[in-house]
Amino acid sequence: MFTLPKLNYNYSDLAPYIDAETMEIHYTKHHQGYTDKLNAALESIKADTEIPIEELLANISKYGMAIRNNAGGFYNHSLFWTIISPKRSTSPRNVLSEAISKHFDSMESFLSSFKAKALAHFGSGWTWLLVNQNKELVLTSTANQDNPLMDMVQEQGTPILGIDLWEHAYYLKHQNDRASYIDAFIELIDWDEVSRRYAVLI
Ligand code: MN3
C-alpha cells in the first residue's frame, strides 16, 4: 500500500510564499486523495500494491487512466514537498551548479527559462528539471499528473525539481497570478535536496 510521506516542516513554515491553508489542503486532501485512489485503483484490478512507484511509472502505459493519474499525483507531490523548504538560503552545490552553467549558461538564465516554461504551460500540469539518459539537464512540462518517469511521455528522465502548476497549489494566496506563485516557489527551492538528487544520478 502507498502511504502519504511525512512533511519535514509545518504547514505555516513556507509562508508568506505559500500559505498554511493551501499547504494543509494540498497535503491532506489532494495528496492524500491521489494516494487513496491509487491504492483503490490497484486493488480493483488485483495489481501489486507493493510495487515501487518508480517501477509502476516506468510501465504506466500498461495501466488505465485512474492508475496513471493517481500514481503520478502520488509521486509528483512526494517529490514536490522535499524540494521546497523553509531554509531558503542555499544555492546549488558545485556539481549541479556547473551543470546548470553548462546547459543554461548561468543560474540566472536557468531560472528565467524555468519560469518561462512554467508560465507557458497551458492548464494543469508540472514543469520539471530532469536528468535524461545522456546525463543532460532538460527543462520540460507535462500535463495533468504525468511526469518524466512515465514510459509514454515525450521527454523522459529522472526529475530532480518540479513545480506543481495546478491552481490548487496557489489559488488561495496568488489567485490566478501564476507568475507570482512561480516567483514564490523559486524562493522556496531547497537546492541542497535538488543537488543531492542530481548527485546520485551522475
Ligand atoms: Mn498539487
PDB file of N, CA, C and O in Angstrom, residues 1-3 39-40 43 49-50:
ATOM      1  N   MET A   1       0.840  -1.202   0.000  1.00  0.00           N
ATOM      2  CA  MET A   1       0.000   0.000   0.000  1.00  0.00           C
ATOM      3  C   MET A   1       0.876   1.254   0.000  1.00  0.00           C
ATOM      4  O   MET A   1       1.884   1.318   0.695  1.00  0.00           O
ATOM      5  N   PHE A   2       0.460   2.248  -0.767  1.00  0.00           N
ATOM      6  CA  PHE A   2       1.176   3.531  -0.753  1.00  0.00           C
ATOM      7  C   PHE A   2       0.654   4.382   0.404  1.00  0.00           C
ATOM      8  O   PHE A   2      -0.541   4.378   0.682  1.00  0.00           O
ATOM      9  N   THR A   3       1.571   5.060   1.091  1.00  0.00           N
ATOM     10  CA  THR A   3       1.164   5.923   2.207  1.00  0.00           C
ATOM     11  C   THR A   3       1.743   7.321   2.006  1.00  0.00           C
ATOM     12  O   THR A   3       2.817   7.498   1.416  1.00  0.00           O
ATOM     13  N   ASN A  39      -4.195   3.381  -4.421  1.00  0.00           N
ATOM     14  CA  ASN A  39      -4.343   2.084  -3.756  1.00  0.00           C
ATOM     15  C   ASN A  39      -5.628   1.396  -4.208  1.00  0.00           C
ATOM     16  O   ASN A  39      -5.632   0.208  -4.530  1.00  0.00           O
ATOM     17  N   ALA A  40      -6.728   2.172  -4.246  1.00  0.00           N
ATOM     18  CA  ALA A  40      -8.026   1.596  -4.616  1.00  0.00           C
ATOM     19  C   ALA A  40      -8.007   1.114  -6.067  1.00  0.00           C
ATOM     20  O   ALA A  40      -8.526   0.034  -6.373  1.00  0.00           O
ATOM     21  N   GLU A  43      -5.959  -2.078  -6.310  1.00  0.00           N
ATOM     22  CA  GLU A  43      -6.706  -3.185  -5.708  1.00  0.00           C
ATOM     23  C   GLU A  43      -7.849  -3.634  -6.604  1.00  0.00           C
ATOM     24  O   GLU A  43      -8.139  -4.833  -6.697  1.00  0.00           O
ATOM     25  N   THR A  49       0.184  -3.896  -4.934  1.00  0.00           N
ATOM     26  CA  THR A  49       0.234  -2.587  -4.263  1.00  0.00           C
ATOM     27  C   THR A  49       1.568  -2.379  -3.544  1.00  0.00           C
ATOM     28  O   THR A  49       1.778  -1.366  -2.899  1.00  0.00           O
ATOM     29  N   GLU A  50       2.476  -3.335  -3.663  1.00  0.00           N
ATOM     30  CA  GLU A  50       3.811  -3.191  -3.059  1.00  0.00           C
ATOM     31  C   GLU A  50       4.860  -2.819  -4.114  1.00  0.00           C
ATOM     32  O   GLU A  50       6.045  -2.726  -3.817  1.00  0.00           O
TER      33      GLU A  50
END
